[in-house]
């Protein structure tokens, strides 16, 4: 270990450390511009030069490795003068008139701070020979623009785009004084595959690349904020930590924490995290409770005096099905040349067709504003009445994977303890419920075994099945791309040619819904080659022989006939998978949302277990979680068959434990598993009273037309949400909740990491934090609920959830904790199952599975297979993202992706309206030609109310977890005559 | 987001034999990226210049980004970013050539080709004339490069005669 002296201070630097790193170890800062943590060192700015004894020249600290005995002076006269010269040269092209006057002016950015610190006097712009710098500027971009006169060509943005996000939109072009930053090779970020992640904005030291939203709103550079609050991004399951910059009571900007901090995102965010926060301040936010007109209180009792029958929940809106078949206005013309769409400011977006996701004014008509006292009184008395009159079986609650652990805990506590029902569920049903059922059967677990970090650091082979990670979990997607870049072998099994599939070493492009055959064939070949991990199978699993027999008939040739993937490719993938040495397996909705979802995940688990690719750092089993807190909501018992921490409701001892903590009679709580979301919204359902917190099932559930009709038949419906959503418009009472920025709470990401998000601003108007609403409601209903803060709720969670026993709010600051955390001194668990599985005998169980066809196969009448899913810029039912100006500007319209050859056969081109019909319904949407989809397959994102994909999807349910088959349904596509569309 | 429809379909440069040639070049290097300069030369030979579409094509073949390819194309002066005449005429005007009348040679080329202006292409599309730094033939000034042909001891008087050979 070399010992060096920096400014007279002795430091032991690690082998291979640079002077810069050694100086930082000694607590000495050396100025840097082109250098940035984790980016490749280019050493082009020379501002970090230092004097080294015995060296005739100054040396760049960022690019010079220390050697033993080096004596370094970071602020020697020569070094400082050289730095001043560097700054002087950079200032020759930089608009710095405001920095004159001997540096008394306020520096606006990193670069200007050095100018002021070293007292460099810029030449007035008017007296210079060289003009200001130029470059591609993304004019009219809704999120990121450039002011390249501020560029100092440090190339941090170029390297961040290339090496952190692995996209490569930016580069340096031209030479000498004409050198400049370019966007793609023609200035069009779209063509250059930009994902608008804003990594370039984050690393830019001068603000030459900047966020549009805050500057358009405040017109300042930089935008001033009063304070910065650490929070957790409200979108996907990666759980990126974000910093909310607050001014008055407004989030003015979102940045990511330092790249060197231990956070799941390591300094990155995606476009949604960085630019998708303005929904918080959208004018549509509910600010007071709403009560449906017709409810009146007479002699201390609430009575319904409004219309009955079909008119009971009607309103001045069209049904989703009605909107779906309507012809849509044509897409706004794409601006010509290099100019992107220029959008009006948020406040001015009213008549724009892109604003259709905003709540139409007439939707409020059936409601009147109410006080909290009235609204909660009505909810409490109606829930109590229906419970009294119709029994526990008539009560149900949809919880929220968007709300915190504390809120989910409180809500299931209310329904289980006060109403004695286990009709408690949330959107995991349509997400990873089949993964959970398969993982519980095989390993008795319900979460990922490893961490996202190990993919980047330690795994040799990455196998991704049915997960479009770069769009749905972009920050994790970038980590996978980095892993691939460093040499990990990437295998992608997906019917679509998604970005990762294009980059993959092997792409297994199978027919939709044929995964079981594919995985069984991979295992067949692994066994044929003797590549299985016999030691692992013998010591840590059972029932292997049944699977060996079951996969016998699944030769790669037979699988080729079923899946369409060449047998040779299946063989190569299988061998690579089994040889590892460390293979990580990822999957998501592409497997789970099938009639055979449970079987697909089981087949994949068989593959994992037979090769022993689990329980080591680098060999992880990762179901990639969708929502920011879908893991946490499940952990908190928002599932019909378990209490918090997956303790079965059918076990009387466990019931007794919970009853004691919740202060109720154990006999009043049910031992029967409750109904699942997909079983509740059906014509024969016993549910009469429904409470929904932060979900929009009318858009997200399959076969919307039926679901929408069912919601209208409920006796009582209460919805707690940020907006008057498509679901909330049918409610009797709408309670305005708080967004992630307006409350403190904890969330669990896809790698079991519990993180804390702090309250940054007050909710708008009279809106209240969701936990407060539930506490208030619970107390009104007579369930003792004494909590004064989310922290007190966590104290109770710790008592009942053994895996969370060591979790305290104090410990969650910083990186958070990966559960299990059994004690307060336990450091958390980055990966599980090193020695045993959490089953009685510690062994995992193989379950043989057979392939069967999806419920609907294409036929003459419905010749296409429709797949649904998410886009990069939108989130689920669009409640948040379509109210976010930048995001909605990127994807303003509902589309269907069609293969170029199919489009030609149908006689349609880009943007043409088409009618898509399944056995359930019809939508009209516009064509996007894309070779991402295979022939005879189409992809319809499910974010758009006006062309809701779920009008078409099939409500057929998977037998184990009651998952709907959202990924496969047969459809017919017809061209809509253009005259009709005008 | 999808791109706007192209005005005219782009004909790829690298098909058939040319693709095989590029593959042979790629095989010589440890990385695909290393074949970028020869690939760009092949584009220029085939098309006379390197268009934005061609940059995208090269980027796709070599697993690079279009921005990176543009960075390289624009760094070197000998890659043409705009269409040039059939015959690309480079006249050396560095000191020795200059002393031997390079300015007159240049003026003669501009006049007799009809280009009128440096860097412009003649109305008949045949010629583009540019001024270059030292061509390394100071003993035989003035030196001129037309396409791949190296011409020495060129004088203004010889220009019309020379041009007859380049029609």
mmCIF file with all atom_site columns, C-alpha atoms in Angstrom, chain A residues 87 129 170 315 431 639 763 876 982:
data_model
loop_
_atom_site.group_PDB
_atom_site.id
_atom_site.type_symbol
_atom_site.label_atom_id
_atom_site.label_alt_id
_atom_site.label_comp_id
_atom_site.label_asym_id
_atom_site.label_entity_id
_atom_site.label_seq_id
_atom_site.pdbx_PDB_ins_code
_atom_site.Cartn_x
_atom_site.Cartn_y
_atom_site.Cartn_z
_atom_site.occupancy
_atom_site.B_iso_or_equiv
_atom_site.pdbx_formal_charge
_atom_site.auth_seq_id
_atom_site.auth_comp_id
_atom_site.auth_asym_id
_atom_site.auth_atom_id
_atom_site.pdbx_PDB_model_num
ATOM 1 C CA . UNK A 1 87  ? -10.102 28.750  -16.290 1.00 0.00 ? 87  UNK A CA 1
ATOM 2 C CA . UNK A 1 129 ? -12.008 37.249  -30.631 1.00 0.00 ? 129 UNK A CA 1
ATOM 3 C CA . UNK A 1 170 ? -24.314 12.551  -27.182 1.00 0.00 ? 170 UNK A CA 1
ATOM 4 C CA . UNK A 1 315 ? -72.820 10.463  -14.357 1.00 0.00 ? 315 UNK A CA 1
ATOM 5 C CA . UNK A 1 431 ? -48.702 -8.516  -11.242 1.00 0.00 ? 431 UNK A CA 1
ATOM 6 C CA . UNK A 1 639 ? -53.183 -10.364 0.198   1.00 0.00 ? 639 UNK A CA 1
ATOM 7 C CA . UNK A 1 763 ? -50.983 18.174  0.754   1.00 0.00 ? 763 UNK A CA 1
ATOM 8 C CA . UNK A 1 876 ? -50.112 1.948   -15.518 1.00 0.00 ? 876 UNK A CA 1
ATOM 9 C CA . UNK A 1 982 ? -61.871 13.549  -39.563 1.00 0.00 ? 982 UNK A CA 1
#
